[in-house]
Coordinates of N, CA, C and O in Angstrom, one line a residue:
E11 N -26.5 -35.6 -10.9 CA -27.9 -35.4 -11.3 C -28.8 -35.2 -10.1 O -29.7 -34.3 -10.2
T12 N -28.5 -35.8 -9.0 CA -29.3 -35.6 -7.8 C -29.1 -34.2 -7.3 O -30.1 -33.5 -6.8
V13 N -27.9 -33.6 -7.3 CA -27.7 -32.2 -6.9 C -28.5 -31.3 -7.8 O -29.1 -30.3 -7.3
S14 N -28.4 -31.5 -9.1 CA -29.2 -30.7 -10.0 C -30.6 -30.7 -9.7 O -31.3 -29.6 -9.8
K15 N -31.2 -31.8 -9.4 CA -32.6 -31.9 -9.1 C -32.9 -31.2 -7.8 O -34.0 -30.5 -7.7
A16 N -32.1 -31.3 -6.8 CA -32.3 -30.7 -5.5 C -32.2 -29.1 -5.7 O -33.1 -28.4 -5.1
I17 N -31.3 -28.7 -6.5 CA -31.2 -27.2 -6.8 C -32.5 -26.7 -7.5 O -33.0 -25.7 -7.2
A18 N -32.9 -27.5 -8.5 CA -34.1 -27.1 -9.3 C -35.4 -27.1 -8.4 O -36.3 -26.3 -8.7
N19 N -35.4 -27.9 -7.3 CA -36.6 -28.0 -6.5 C -36.6 -26.9 -5.3 O -37.5 -27.0 -4.5
T20 N -35.6 -26.1 -5.3 CA -35.6 -25.1 -4.2 C -35.9 -23.7 -4.8 O -35.7 -23.4 -6.0
S21 N -36.4 -22.9 -4.0 CA -36.7 -21.5 -4.4 C -35.7 -20.5 -3.9 O -35.9 -19.3 -4.1
V22 N -34.7 -21.0 -3.2 CA -33.7 -20.1 -2.7 C -33.0 -19.3 -3.7 O -32.8 -18.1 -3.6
L23 N -32.7 -19.9 -4.8 CA -32.0 -19.2 -5.9 C -32.8 -18.0 -6.4 O -32.3 -17.0 -6.8
D24 N -34.1 -18.2 -6.5 CA -35.0 -17.2 -7.0 C -35.0 -15.9 -6.1 O -35.3 -14.8 -6.5
S25 N -34.8 -16.2 -4.8 CA -34.8 -15.0 -3.9 C -33.5 -14.4 -3.6 O -33.4 -13.4 -2.9
C26 N -32.4 -14.9 -4.2 CA -31.1 -14.3 -4.0 C -30.8 -13.3 -5.1 O -30.9 -13.6 -6.3
H27 N -30.4 -12.1 -4.7 CA -30.1 -11.0 -5.6 C -28.8 -10.4 -5.0 O -28.9 -9.5 -4.2
V28 N -27.7 -10.8 -5.5 CA -26.4 -10.3 -5.0 C -26.0 -9.1 -5.9 O -25.9 -9.3 -7.1
V29 N -25.7 -8.0 -5.4 CA -25.2 -6.9 -6.1 C -23.9 -6.4 -5.5 O -23.8 -6.2 -4.3
F30 N -22.9 -6.4 -6.4 CA -21.6 -5.9 -5.9 C -21.5 -4.4 -6.3 O -21.6 -4.1 -7.5
P31 N -21.3 -3.6 -5.3 CA -21.2 -2.1 -5.6 C -20.0 -1.8 -6.4 O -18.9 -2.4 -6.3
E32 N -20.1 -0.9 -7.3 CA -19.0 -0.5 -8.2 C -18.3 0.7 -7.5 O -18.8 1.3 -6.5
G33 N -17.1 0.9 -7.9 CA -16.3 2.0 -7.3 C -15.2 1.4 -6.4 O -15.0 0.2 -6.3
K34 N -14.6 2.3 -5.7 CA -13.5 1.9 -4.8 C -14.1 1.3 -3.5 O -15.1 1.7 -3.0
H35 N -13.4 0.4 -2.9 CA -13.8 -0.4 -1.7 C -12.8 -0.2 -0.6 O -12.6 -1.2 0.2
Y36 N -12.2 0.9 -0.5 CA -11.1 1.1 0.5 C -11.3 2.5 1.1 O -12.0 3.3 0.5
Q37 N -10.8 2.6 2.3 CA -10.9 3.9 3.0 C -10.1 5.0 2.2 O -9.3 4.8 1.4
S38 N -10.5 6.2 2.6 CA -9.8 7.4 2.1 C -9.0 8.0 3.2 O -9.4 8.0 4.4
I39 N -7.7 8.3 2.9 CA -6.9 9.0 3.9 C -7.4 10.4 4.1 O -7.5 11.1 3.1
K40 N -7.5 10.8 5.3 CA -8.0 12.2 5.5 C -7.0 13.0 6.3 O -7.1 13.2 7.5
P41 N -5.9 13.4 5.7 CA -4.9 14.2 6.5 C -5.4 15.5 6.9 O -6.3 16.1 6.2
E42 N -4.9 16.0 8.0 CA -5.4 17.3 8.5 C -5.0 18.4 7.6 O -3.8 18.5 7.2
N43 N -5.9 19.3 7.3 CA -5.7 20.5 6.5 C -5.2 20.2 5.1 O -4.5 21.1 4.5
M44 N -5.4 19.0 4.5 CA -5.0 18.7 3.2 C -6.0 17.8 2.6 O -6.6 17.0 3.3
T45 N -6.1 17.8 1.2 CA -6.8 16.8 0.5 C -5.9 15.6 0.4 O -4.7 15.7 0.5
P46 N -6.5 14.4 0.1 CA -5.6 13.3 -0.1 C -4.6 13.5 -1.2 O -3.5 13.1 -1.1
D47 N -5.0 14.2 -2.3 CA -4.1 14.5 -3.4 C -3.0 15.4 -2.9 O -1.8 15.2 -3.3
Q48 N -3.3 16.4 -2.1 CA -2.2 17.3 -1.6 C -1.2 16.5 -0.8 O 0.0 16.7 -0.8
Y49 N -1.8 15.6 0.1 CA -0.9 14.8 1.0 C 0.0 13.9 0.1 O 1.2 13.8 0.4
F50 N -0.6 13.3 -0.9 CA 0.1 12.4 -1.8 C 1.3 13.2 -2.4 O 2.4 12.7 -2.4
M51 N 1.0 14.4 -2.9 CA 2.0 15.2 -3.6 C 3.1 15.6 -2.6 O 4.3 15.7 -2.9
K52 N 2.7 15.9 -1.4 CA 3.7 16.4 -0.3 C 4.6 15.2 0.0 O 5.8 15.4 0.1
L53 N 4.0 14.0 0.2 CA 4.9 12.8 0.5 C 5.9 12.6 -0.6 O 7.1 12.3 -0.3
L54 N 5.4 12.7 -1.8 CA 6.3 12.5 -3.0 C 7.4 13.6 -3.1 O 8.6 13.3 -3.3
A55 N 7.0 14.8 -2.8 CA 8.0 15.9 -2.8 C 9.0 15.8 -1.7 O 10.2 16.0 -2.0
D56 N 8.6 15.3 -0.6 CA 9.5 15.1 0.5 C 10.5 14.0 0.2 O 11.7 14.1 0.4
A57 N 10.0 12.9 -0.4 CA 10.9 11.8 -0.8 C 11.8 12.2 -1.9 O 13.0 11.8 -1.9
R58 N 11.3 13.0 -2.8 CA 12.2 13.5 -3.9 C 13.3 14.4 -3.4 O 14.4 14.2 -3.8
A59 N 12.9 15.2 -2.4 CA 13.9 16.2 -1.8 C 15.0 15.4 -1.1 O 16.2 15.7 -1.2
E60 N 14.6 14.3 -0.5 CA 15.6 13.4 0.2 C 16.6 12.8 -0.8 O 17.8 12.7 -0.6
K61 N 16.0 12.3 -1.9 CA 16.9 11.7 -3.0 C 17.8 12.7 -3.6 O 18.9 12.4 -4.0
I62 N 17.3 14.0 -3.8 CA 18.2 15.1 -4.3 C 19.3 15.3 -3.3 O 20.5 15.4 -3.7
R63 N 19.0 15.4 -2.0 CA 20.1 15.6 -1.0 C 21.1 14.4 -1.1 O 22.3 14.7 -0.9
E64 N 20.6 13.2 -1.3 CA 21.6 12.1 -1.4 C 22.4 12.1 -2.7 O 23.3 11.3 -2.9
G65 N 21.9 12.9 -3.7 CA 22.6 13.0 -5.0 C 22.2 11.9 -5.9 O 22.8 11.6 -6.9
S66 N 21.0 11.2 -5.7 CA 20.6 10.1 -6.5 C 19.4 10.4 -7.4 O 18.8 9.6 -8.0
W67 N 19.1 11.7 -7.5 CA 17.9 12.1 -8.4 C 18.5 12.7 -9.7 O 19.3 13.5 -9.7
T68 N 17.9 12.1 -10.8 CA 18.3 12.6 -12.1 C 17.1 12.9 -12.9 O 16.0 12.7 -12.5
P69 N 17.3 13.5 -14.1 CA 16.1 13.8 -15.0 C 15.3 12.6 -15.3 O 14.1 12.7 -15.5
V70 N 15.9 11.4 -15.4 CA 15.2 10.2 -15.7 C 14.2 9.9 -14.6 O 13.0 9.6 -14.9
Y71 N 14.6 10.1 -13.3 CA 13.7 9.9 -12.2 C 12.5 10.9 -12.3 O 11.4 10.6 -12.0
Q72 N 12.9 12.2 -12.6 CA 11.8 13.2 -12.6 C 10.8 12.9 -13.7 O 9.6 13.0 -13.4
Q73 N 11.3 12.5 -14.8 CA 10.3 12.2 -15.9 C 9.5 11.0 -15.6 O 8.2 11.1 -15.8
R74 N 10.0 10.0 -15.0 CA 9.3 8.8 -14.6 C 8.3 9.2 -13.5 O 7.1 8.8 -13.6
L75 N 8.7 10.0 -12.5 CA 7.8 10.4 -11.5 C 6.6 11.1 -12.0 O 5.4 10.9 -11.7
E76 N 6.8 12.1 -12.9 CA 5.7 12.9 -13.5 C 4.7 12.0 -14.2 O 3.5 12.2 -14.1
H77 N 5.3 11.0 -15.0 CA 4.4 10.1 -15.7 C 3.6 9.3 -14.8 O 2.4 9.2 -15.0
E78 N 4.2 8.7 -13.8 CA 3.5 7.8 -12.8 C 2.4 8.6 -12.1 O 1.3 8.1 -11.9
I79 N 2.7 9.8 -11.6 CA 1.7 10.6 -10.9 C 0.5 10.9 -11.8 O -0.6 10.8 -11.4
S80 N 0.8 11.2 -13.1 CA -0.3 11.5 -14.0 C -1.2 10.3 -14.2 O -2.4 10.4 -14.2
V81 N -0.6 9.1 -14.3 CA -1.4 7.9 -14.5 C -2.2 7.5 -13.2 O -3.4 7.3 -13.3
I82 N -1.5 7.6 -12.1 CA -2.2 7.3 -10.8 C -3.4 8.2 -10.6 O -4.5 7.8 -10.2
R83 N -3.1 9.5 -10.8 CA -4.2 10.5 -10.6 C -5.4 10.3 -11.6 O -6.5 10.3 -11.2
S84 N -5.0 10.1 -12.8 CA -6.1 9.9 -13.9 C -6.9 8.7 -13.6 O -8.1 8.6 -14.0
M85 N -6.3 7.6 -13.0 CA -7.1 6.4 -12.8 C -7.8 6.4 -11.4 O -8.5 5.4 -11.1
G86 N -7.5 7.4 -10.6 CA -8.2 7.6 -9.4 C -7.6 6.7 -8.2 O -8.4 6.3 -7.3
F87 N -6.3 6.5 -8.3 CA -5.7 5.6 -7.3 C -4.8 6.3 -6.3 O -4.0 5.6 -5.6
V88 N -5.0 7.6 -6.1 CA -4.2 8.3 -5.1 C -4.5 7.7 -3.7 O -3.6 7.4 -2.9
D89 N -5.8 7.6 -3.3 CA -6.3 7.1 -2.0 C -5.7 5.7 -1.8 O -5.3 5.4 -0.7
Y90 N -5.8 4.9 -2.8 CA -5.4 3.5 -2.7 C -3.9 3.4 -2.3 O -3.5 2.7 -1.4
H91 N -3.1 4.2 -3.0 CA -1.6 4.3 -2.6 C -1.4 4.7 -1.2 O -0.5 4.2 -0.5
L92 N -2.2 5.7 -0.8 CA -2.0 6.2 0.6 C -2.4 5.2 1.6 O -1.7 5.1 2.7
V93 N -3.5 4.5 1.4 CA -3.9 3.4 2.3 C -2.9 2.3 2.4 O -2.5 1.9 3.5
V94 N -2.4 1.8 1.2 CA -1.4 0.8 1.2 C -0.1 1.3 1.9 O 0.5 0.5 2.7
R95 N 0.3 2.5 1.7 CA 1.5 3.1 2.4 C 1.3 3.0 3.9 O 2.2 2.6 4.6
D96 N 0.1 3.4 4.3 CA -0.1 3.4 5.8 C 0.1 2.0 6.4 O 0.7 1.9 7.4
F97 N -0.5 1.0 5.8 CA -0.4 -0.3 6.4 C 1.0 -0.9 6.2 O 1.4 -1.7 7.0
C98 N 1.7 -0.5 5.1 CA 3.0 -1.0 5.0 C 4.0 -0.4 6.1 O 4.8 -1.2 6.7
I99 N 3.8 0.8 6.3 CA 4.6 1.5 7.4 C 4.3 0.9 8.7 O 5.2 0.5 9.5
A100 N 3.0 0.7 9.0 CA 2.6 0.1 10.3 C 3.1 -1.3 10.4 O 3.6 -1.7 11.4
G101 N 3.0 -2.1 9.3 CA 3.4 -3.5 9.4 C 4.9 -3.6 9.6 O 5.4 -4.5 10.4
R102 N 5.7 -2.7 9.1 CA 7.1 -2.7 9.3 C 7.5 -2.4 10.7 O 8.4 -2.9 11.3
K103 N 6.7 -1.4 11.3 CA 7.0 -1.0 12.7 C 6.5 -2.2 13.6 O 7.2 -2.5 14.6
L104 N 5.3 -2.7 13.4 CA 4.8 -3.8 14.2 C 5.6 -5.1 14.0 O 5.6 -5.9 14.9
G105 N 6.3 -5.2 12.9 CA 7.1 -6.4 12.6 C 8.3 -6.6 13.5 O 8.9 -7.6 13.6
K106 N 8.6 -5.5 14.3 CA 9.7 -5.6 15.3 C 9.3 -6.4 16.5 O 10.2 -6.7 17.3
I107 N 8.1 -6.6 16.7 CA 7.6 -7.3 18.0 C 8.0 -8.8 17.8 O 7.6 -9.4 16.8
P108 N 8.7 -9.3 18.8 CA 9.0 -10.8 18.7 C 7.7 -11.6 18.8 O 6.7 -11.2 19.4
K109 N 7.6 -12.7 18.0 CA 6.4 -13.5 18.0 C 5.9 -13.8 19.4 O 4.7 -13.8 19.6
N110 N 6.8 -14.2 20.3 CA 6.3 -14.6 21.6 C 5.8 -13.4 22.5 O 5.3 -13.6 23.6
R111 N 5.9 -12.2 21.9 CA 5.4 -11.0 22.7 C 4.2 -10.3 22.0 O 3.7 -9.3 22.6
I112 N 3.7 -10.8 20.9 CA 2.6 -10.2 20.2 C 1.4 -10.1 21.1 O 0.7 -9.1 21.1
G113 N 1.1 -11.1 21.9 CA 0.0 -11.1 22.8 C 0.0 -10.0 23.8 O -1.0 -9.6 24.4
D114 N 1.2 -9.4 24.1 CA 1.4 -8.4 25.1 C 1.2 -7.0 24.5 O 1.3 -6.0 25.3
A115 N 1.0 -6.9 23.2 CA 0.9 -5.6 22.6 C -0.3 -4.8 23.2 O -1.4 -5.4 23.3
P116 N -0.1 -3.5 23.4 CA -1.3 -2.7 23.9 C -2.4 -2.6 22.9 O -2.2 -3.0 21.7
E117 N -3.5 -2.1 23.3 CA -4.7 -2.0 22.5 C -4.6 -1.1 21.3 O -5.0 -1.5 20.2
T118 N -4.0 0.1 21.4 CA -4.0 1.0 20.3 C -2.7 1.0 19.6 O -1.6 0.6 20.2
Y119 N -2.7 1.5 18.4 CA -1.5 1.5 17.6 C -0.4 2.5 18.2 O 0.7 2.1 18.3
E120 N -0.9 3.6 18.6 CA 0.0 4.6 19.2 C 0.7 4.0 20.5 O 1.9 4.2 20.7
E121 N -0.1 3.4 21.3 CA 0.4 2.8 22.6 C 1.4 1.7 22.2 O 2.4 1.5 22.9
T122 N 1.1 0.9 21.2 CA 1.9 -0.2 20.7 C 3.3 0.3 20.3 O 4.3 -0.2 20.6
L123 N 3.3 1.4 19.5 CA 4.6 2.0 19.0 C 5.4 2.5 20.2 O 6.6 2.2 20.2
K124 N 4.8 3.1 21.2 CA 5.5 3.5 22.4 C 6.1 2.3 23.2 O 7.2 2.3 23.6
W125 N 5.3 1.2 23.2 CA 5.7 0.0 23.9 C 6.9 -0.7 23.2 O 7.8 -1.1 23.8
I126 N 6.8 -0.7 21.8 CA 7.9 -1.3 21.0 C 9.2 -0.5 21.3 O 10.3 -1.1 21.6
E127 N 9.1 0.8 21.4 CA 10.3 1.6 21.7 C 10.8 1.4 23.1 O 12.0 1.2 23.3
K128 N 9.9 1.4 24.0 CA 10.3 1.1 25.5 C 10.9 -0.2 25.6 O 11.9 -0.4 26.4
E129 N 10.4 -1.2 25.0 CA 10.9 -2.6 25.1 C 12.3 -2.8 24.4 O 12.9 -3.8 24.5
G130 N 12.5 -1.8 23.5 CA 13.8 -1.9 22.7 C 13.8 -2.9 21.5 O 14.8 -3.3 21.1
F131 N 12.6 -3.2 21.1 CA 12.5 -4.1 19.9 C 12.9 -3.3 18.7 O 12.3 -2.3 18.3
D132 N 14.0 -3.7 18.0 CA 14.5 -2.9 16.9 C 14.8 -3.8 15.7 O 15.3 -3.2 14.7
V133 N 14.5 -5.0 15.7 CA 14.8 -5.9 14.5 C 13.5 -6.6 14.1 O 12.7 -7.0 15.0
G134 N 13.2 -6.6 12.9 CA 12.0 -7.3 12.4 C 11.7 -6.9 11.0 O 12.4 -6.0 10.4
T135 N 10.8 -7.6 10.4 CA 10.4 -7.3 9.1 C 8.9 -7.0 9.0 O 8.5 -5.9 8.8
G136 N 8.1 -7.9 9.3 CA 6.6 -7.7 9.2 C 6.1 -7.7 7.8 O 5.2 -8.4 7.5
I137 N 6.7 -6.8 7.0 CA 6.3 -6.7 5.6 C 7.6 -6.5 4.8 O 8.5 -5.7 5.2
G138 N 7.8 -7.3 3.8 CA 9.0 -7.3 3.0 C 9.2 -6.1 2.2 O 8.3 -5.2 2.2
P139 N 10.2 -6.0 1.4 CA 10.5 -4.8 0.5 C 9.6 -4.8 -0.7 O 9.7 -3.8 -1.5
G140 N 8.8 -5.8 -0.9 CA 7.9 -5.8 -2.1 C 8.3 -6.8 -3.1 O 9.4 -7.3 -3.1
R141 N 7.3 -7.2 -3.9 CA 7.5 -8.1 -5.0 C 6.4 -7.9 -6.0 O 5.5 -7.2 -5.8
G142 N 6.6 -8.5 -7.2 CA 5.6 -8.4 -8.2 C 5.7 -7.0 -8.9 O 6.6 -6.3 -8.8
S143 N 4.6 -6.7 -9.6 CA 4.6 -5.6 -10.5 C 4.7 -4.2 -9.8 O 5.2 -3.2 -10.4
A144 N 4.3 -4.1 -8.5 CA 4.4 -2.9 -7.8 C 5.9 -2.4 -7.7 O 6.1 -1.2 -7.5
C145 N 6.8 -3.3 -7.8 CA 8.2 -3.0 -7.7 C 8.7 -2.2 -8.9 O 9.7 -1.5 -8.9
G146 N 7.8 -2.1 -10.0 CA 8.1 -1.3 -11.1 C 7.6 0.1 -11.0 O 7.7 0.9 -11.9
S147 N 7.1 0.5 -9.8 CA 6.6 1.9 -9.6 C 7.5 2.7 -8.8 O 7.8 2.4 -7.6
L148 N 8.0 3.8 -9.3 CA 8.8 4.8 -8.6 C 8.0 5.4 -7.5 O 8.5 5.6 -6.4
V149 N 6.7 5.7 -7.7 CA 5.8 6.2 -6.7 C 5.8 5.3 -5.5 O 5.9 5.7 -4.3
C150 N 5.6 4.0 -5.7 CA 5.6 3.0 -4.6 C 6.9 3.0 -3.8 O 6.9 2.9 -2.6
Y151 N 8.0 3.1 -4.6 CA 9.3 3.2 -3.9 C 9.4 4.4 -3.1 O 9.8 4.4 -1.9
L152 N 9.0 5.6 -3.6 CA 9.2 6.8 -2.9 C 8.2 6.9 -1.7 O 8.6 7.5 -0.7
L153 N 7.1 6.3 -1.8 CA 6.1 6.3 -0.7 C 6.5 5.3 0.4 O 5.9 5.3 1.5
G154 N 7.5 4.4 0.2 CA 7.9 3.4 1.1 C 7.0 2.2 1.1 O 7.1 1.3 2.0
I155 N 6.2 2.0 0.0 CA 5.4 0.8 -0.1 C 6.4 -0.4 -0.5 O 6.2 -1.5 0.0
T156 N 7.3 -0.1 -1.4 CA 8.3 -1.0 -1.8 C 9.7 -0.5 -1.4 O 9.8 0.7 -1.2
G157 N 10.7 -1.3 -1.4 CA 12.0 -0.9 -1.1 C 13.0 -1.1 -2.2 O 14.2 -1.2 -2.1
I158 N 12.4 -1.1 -3.4 CA 13.2 -1.5 -4.6 C 13.1 -0.3 -5.6 O 12.0 0.1 -6.0
D159 N 14.3 0.2 -6.0 CA 14.3 1.3 -6.9 C 14.1 0.8 -8.3 O 15.0 0.1 -8.9
P160 N 13.0 1.1 -9.0 CA 12.6 0.5 -10.3 C 13.5 1.0 -11.4 O 13.7 0.3 -12.4
I161 N 14.1 2.2 -11.3 CA 14.9 2.7 -12.3 C 16.3 2.0 -12.3 O 16.8 1.6 -13.3
K162 N 16.8 1.8 -11.1 CA 18.1 1.2 -10.9 C 18.0 -0.2 -11.6 O 19.0 -0.7 -12.2
Y163 N 16.9 -0.9 -11.4 CA 16.8 -2.3 -11.9 C 16.0 -2.4 -13.3 O 15.7 -3.4 -13.7
D164 N 15.7 -1.2 -13.9 CA 15.1 -1.2 -15.2 C 13.7 -1.9 -15.2 O 13.4 -2.7 -16.1
L165 N 12.9 -1.6 -14.2 CA 11.6 -2.3 -14.1 C 10.5 -1.4 -14.7 O 10.6 -0.2 -14.6
L166 N 9.5 -2.0 -15.3 CA 8.5 -1.3 -16.0 C 7.3 -0.9 -15.1 O 6.7 -1.8 -14.5
F167 N 6.9 0.3 -15.1 CA 5.7 0.8 -14.4 C 4.5 0.2 -15.1 O 3.5 -0.1 -14.4
E168 N 4.5 0.1 -16.4 CA 3.3 -0.3 -17.1 C 2.8 -1.7 -16.8 O 1.7 -2.1 -17.0
R169 N 3.7 -2.6 -16.2 CA 3.3 -3.9 -15.7 C 2.4 -3.8 -14.5 O 1.6 -4.6 -14.1
F170 N 2.6 -2.7 -13.7 CA 1.9 -2.4 -12.5 C 0.6 -1.7 -12.7 O -0.5 -2.1 -12.3
L171 N 0.6 -0.6 -13.5 CA -0.6 0.2 -13.7 C -0.5 0.7 -15.1 O 0.5 1.4 -15.5
N172 N -1.6 0.4 -15.9 CA -1.6 0.8 -17.2 C -3.0 1.3 -17.6 O -4.0 0.6 -17.3
P173 N -3.2 2.6 -18.1 CA -4.5 3.1 -18.3 C -5.3 2.3 -19.3 O -6.5 2.4 -19.3
E174 N -4.7 1.5 -20.1 CA -5.4 0.6 -21.1 C -6.0 -0.6 -20.4 O -6.8 -1.3 -21.0
R175 N -5.5 -0.9 -19.2 CA -6.0 -2.1 -18.5 C -6.6 -1.5 -17.2 O -5.9 -1.3 -16.2
V176 N -7.9 -1.3 -17.2 CA -8.6 -0.6 -16.1 C -8.9 -1.6 -15.0 O -10.0 -2.1 -14.9
T177 N -7.9 -1.9 -14.2 CA -8.1 -2.8 -13.0 C -7.3 -2.2 -11.9 O -6.5 -1.4 -12.0
M178 N -7.7 -2.6 -10.7 CA -7.0 -2.2 -9.5 C -5.6 -2.6 -9.6 O -5.3 -3.7 -10.0
P179 N -4.7 -1.7 -9.1 CA -3.3 -2.1 -9.1 C -3.1 -3.2 -8.0 O -3.8 -3.2 -7.0
D180 N -2.2 -4.2 -8.3 CA -2.0 -5.3 -7.4 C -0.7 -5.1 -6.6 O 0.4 -5.1 -7.2
I181 N -0.8 -4.7 -5.3 CA 0.4 -4.5 -4.6 C 0.6 -5.7 -3.6 O -0.2 -5.8 -2.6
D182 N 1.5 -6.6 -3.9 CA 1.8 -7.8 -3.1 C 2.6 -7.3 -1.8 O 3.7 -6.9 -2.0
T183 N 2.0 -7.4 -0.7 CA 2.7 -6.9 0.5 C 3.2 -8.0 1.4 O 4.1 -7.7 2.2
D184 N 2.7 -9.2 1.4 CA 3.2 -10.3 2.2 C 3.4 -9.9 3.7 O 4.5 -9.9 4.2
V185 N 2.2 -9.6 4.3 CA 2.3 -9.2 5.7 C 2.5 -10.5 6.5 O 1.8 -11.5 6.3
A186 N 3.4 -10.5 7.4 CA 3.8 -11.7 8.3 C 2.5 -12.1 9.0 O 1.8 -11.3 9.6
T187 N 2.2 -13.4 9.0 CA 1.0 -14.0 9.6 C 1.0 -13.6 11.1 O -0.1 -13.3 11.6
S188 N 2.1 -13.5 11.8 CA 2.1 -13.2 13.2 C 1.6 -11.8 13.5 O 1.0 -11.6 14.6
I189 N 1.7 -10.9 12.6 CA 1.3 -9.5 12.9 C 0.0 -9.1 12.2 O -0.4 -8.0 12.4
R190 N -0.5 -9.9 11.4 CA -1.7 -9.6 10.6 C -2.8 -9.0 11.5 O -3.4 -8.0 11.2
P191 N -3.1 -9.7 12.6 CA -4.2 -9.1 13.5 C -3.9 -7.7 14.0 O -4.8 -6.8 14.0
L192 N -2.6 -7.4 14.3 CA -2.3 -6.1 14.7 C -2.4 -5.1 13.6 O -2.8 -3.9 13.8
V193 N -1.9 -5.4 12.4 CA -2.0 -4.5 11.3 C -3.5 -4.2 10.9 O -3.8 -3.1 10.7
I194 N -4.3 -5.2 10.9 CA -5.7 -5.0 10.7 C -6.4 -4.1 11.7 O -7.1 -3.2 11.4
R195 N -6.0 -4.4 13.0 CA -6.6 -3.6 14.1 C -6.1 -2.2 13.9 O -6.8 -1.2 14.1

């Protein structure tokens, strides 16, 4: 009761007007000489070509890929997938740094990658192969966001992204605590 009276006697609440902007709240990937959508499609075409070379691409994969691309584009999540792809790739590369050497990492990402190679760091995780509903996405698998083939394991894309449920897709990445500052930087 005392707290309620204290709140009622303040004018702070009357002066607070918090507005959350609508729309996307993440960066857009700006590849050189391409739109984000063109880049997205190129990455997927390259990954598909690799799977064809390996002999692991079937009509089932093609049909699933076309469906997922259609849903992702129609819901406006191309940029989102590209951003998540970037930090997953970066996290896996940075995850090779031993914990006791993280403080020695150079300032920029490019310098850090050269340093990792020079030092011979070649084992690490940083970010796991994925978990949760994103593992049901062939697009996430082909982009390198997850390392799990959803068709091989009969996982459902609709649990990840569904046009009837208009929410941001949830990609659980589990970035190792030790490299979070480097990934964010």
